[in-house]
Coordinates of C-alpha atoms in Angstrom, one line a residue:
X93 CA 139.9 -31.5 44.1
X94 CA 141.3 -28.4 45.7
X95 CA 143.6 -26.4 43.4
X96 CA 144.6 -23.1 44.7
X97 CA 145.2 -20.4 42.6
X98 CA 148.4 -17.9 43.1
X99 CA 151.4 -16.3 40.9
X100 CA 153.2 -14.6 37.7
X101 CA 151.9 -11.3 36.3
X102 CA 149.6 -10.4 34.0
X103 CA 148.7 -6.9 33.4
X104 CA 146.0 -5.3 31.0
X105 CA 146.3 -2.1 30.7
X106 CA 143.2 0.0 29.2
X107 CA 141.9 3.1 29.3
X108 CA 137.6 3.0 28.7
X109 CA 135.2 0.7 28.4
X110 CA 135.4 -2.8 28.8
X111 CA 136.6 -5.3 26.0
X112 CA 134.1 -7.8 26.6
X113 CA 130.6 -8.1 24.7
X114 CA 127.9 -10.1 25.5
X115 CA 126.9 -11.4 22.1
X116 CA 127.3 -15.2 20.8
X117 CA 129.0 -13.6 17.3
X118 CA 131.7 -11.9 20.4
X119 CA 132.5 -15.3 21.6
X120 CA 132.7 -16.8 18.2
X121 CA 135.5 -14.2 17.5
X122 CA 137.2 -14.9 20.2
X123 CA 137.3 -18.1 19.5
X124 CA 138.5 -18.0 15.8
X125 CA 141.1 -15.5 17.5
X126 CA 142.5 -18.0 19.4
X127 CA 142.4 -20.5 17.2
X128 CA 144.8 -18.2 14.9
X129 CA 147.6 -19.2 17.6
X130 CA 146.9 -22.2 19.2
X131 CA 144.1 -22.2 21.9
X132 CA 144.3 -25.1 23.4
X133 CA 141.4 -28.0 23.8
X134 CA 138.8 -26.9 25.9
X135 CA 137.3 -30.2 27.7
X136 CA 133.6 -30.6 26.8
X137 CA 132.5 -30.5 30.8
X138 CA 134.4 -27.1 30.7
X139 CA 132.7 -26.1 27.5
X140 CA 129.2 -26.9 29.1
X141 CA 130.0 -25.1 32.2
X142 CA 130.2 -21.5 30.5
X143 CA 127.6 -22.7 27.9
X144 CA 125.3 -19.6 28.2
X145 CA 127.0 -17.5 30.6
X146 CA 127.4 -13.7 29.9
X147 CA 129.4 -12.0 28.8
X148 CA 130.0 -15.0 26.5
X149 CA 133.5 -13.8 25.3
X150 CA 134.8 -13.1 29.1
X151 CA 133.9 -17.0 29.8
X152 CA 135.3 -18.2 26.8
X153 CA 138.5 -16.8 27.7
X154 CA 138.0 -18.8 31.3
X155 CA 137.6 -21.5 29.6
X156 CA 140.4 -21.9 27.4
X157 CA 142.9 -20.1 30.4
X158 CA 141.1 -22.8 32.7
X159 CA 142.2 -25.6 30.2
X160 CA 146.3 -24.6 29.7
X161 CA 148.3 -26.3 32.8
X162 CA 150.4 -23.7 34.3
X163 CA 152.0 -24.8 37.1
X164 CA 154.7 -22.0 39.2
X165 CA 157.9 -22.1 36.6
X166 CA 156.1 -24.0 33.9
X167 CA 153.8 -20.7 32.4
X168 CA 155.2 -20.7 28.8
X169 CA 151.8 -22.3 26.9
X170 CA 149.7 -20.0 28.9
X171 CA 151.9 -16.5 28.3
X172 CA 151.7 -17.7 24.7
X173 CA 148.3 -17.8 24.8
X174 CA 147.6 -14.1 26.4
X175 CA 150.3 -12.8 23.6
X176 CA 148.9 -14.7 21.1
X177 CA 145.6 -13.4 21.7
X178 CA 147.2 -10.0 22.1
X179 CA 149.2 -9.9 18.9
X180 CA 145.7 -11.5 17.2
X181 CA 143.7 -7.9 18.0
X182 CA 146.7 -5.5 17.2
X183 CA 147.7 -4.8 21.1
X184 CA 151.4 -3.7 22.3
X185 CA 152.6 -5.7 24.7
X186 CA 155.7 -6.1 26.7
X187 CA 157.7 -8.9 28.7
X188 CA 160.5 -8.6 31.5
X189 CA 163.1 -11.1 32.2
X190 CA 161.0 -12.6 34.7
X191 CA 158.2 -13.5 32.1
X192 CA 155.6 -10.7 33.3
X193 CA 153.4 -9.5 30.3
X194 CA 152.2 -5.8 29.8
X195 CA 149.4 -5.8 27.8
X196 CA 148.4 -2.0 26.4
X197 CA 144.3 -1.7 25.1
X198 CA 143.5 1.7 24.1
X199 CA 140.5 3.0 25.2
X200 CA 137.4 2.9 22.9
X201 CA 133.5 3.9 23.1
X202 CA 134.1 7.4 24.1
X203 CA 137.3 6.7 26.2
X204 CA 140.1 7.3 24.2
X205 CA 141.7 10.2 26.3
X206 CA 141.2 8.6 29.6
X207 CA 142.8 7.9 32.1
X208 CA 144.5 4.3 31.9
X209 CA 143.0 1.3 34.3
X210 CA 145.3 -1.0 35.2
X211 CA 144.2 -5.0 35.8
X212 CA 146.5 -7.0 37.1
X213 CA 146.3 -10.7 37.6
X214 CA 148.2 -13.8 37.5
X215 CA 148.7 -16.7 35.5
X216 CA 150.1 -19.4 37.1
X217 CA 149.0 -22.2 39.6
X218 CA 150.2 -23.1 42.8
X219 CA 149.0 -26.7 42.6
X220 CA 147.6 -28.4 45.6
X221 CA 145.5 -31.2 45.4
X222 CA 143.6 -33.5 47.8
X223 CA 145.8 -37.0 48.5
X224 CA 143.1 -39.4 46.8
X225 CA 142.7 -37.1 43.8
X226 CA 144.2 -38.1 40.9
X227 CA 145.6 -35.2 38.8
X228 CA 148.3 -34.0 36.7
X229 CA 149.4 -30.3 37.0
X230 CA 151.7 -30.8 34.7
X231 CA 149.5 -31.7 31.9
X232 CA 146.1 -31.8 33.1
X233 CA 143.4 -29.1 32.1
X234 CA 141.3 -27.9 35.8
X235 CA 137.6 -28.9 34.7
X236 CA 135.0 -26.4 35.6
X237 CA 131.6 -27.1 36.9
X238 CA 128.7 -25.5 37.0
X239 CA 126.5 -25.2 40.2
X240 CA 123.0 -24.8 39.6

């Protein structure tokens, strides 16, 4: 299947170090996080794909984004997921009228004066798919594999 990746805003905006750990108890956080408001079903070939990967919390989060549909127009479960996850940690975060989502981290581990980093990044699909492949954008999760 060819799915190509494109579209609506996402920003994080930090200032320090980064928020992901590479500890198991990290990504077990994470998860309970997420479960807190609503993650939704991770598909067990996904699951086994990031099995093991560092930083564990960082592929967790592919995962479960990896696993919402979001088709161009149709991002509400996935924006619901990044504010969900952002309102579970105690970040500020803002939306426009066209849906884009601020996301403020303050900086931590020595960088709390400075300078903010700004990561941008969308959340949306443009979906594109082979003729023969049978697939849903609509409601299907995109199933990772891992290459070894």
């Amino acid at each position: 299947m060819i799915a190509r990746q494109a579209l609506r805003s996402f920003t994080l905006l930090a200032a320090s170090s980064s928020p992901y750990a590479s500890s198991a108890a990290t990504a077990f956080s994470v998860a309970m996080a997420a479960a807190r408001f609503g993650p939704p079903t991770i598909p067990n070939e996904t699951a086994t794909a990031v099995q093991g990967l560092e930083p564990a919390a960082l592929w967790s989060h592919f995962a479960a984004l990896s696993s919402i549909p979001r088709p161009s127009r149709k991002e509400a479960a996935v924006l619901k997921y990044i504010t969900g996850y952002a309102n579970s940690k105690g970040l500020k975060w803002t939306q426009d009228e066209a849906g884009n989502i601020v996301v403020f981290r303050p900086g931590s581990g020595g960088g709390e004066n400075a300078p903010p980093v700004i990561i941008q990044g969308h959340v949306d699909m443009v979906t594109e798919k082979n003729q023969d492949t049978v697939h849903d954008f609509d409601t299907d999760p995109i199933l990772l594999k891992r290459l070894e």
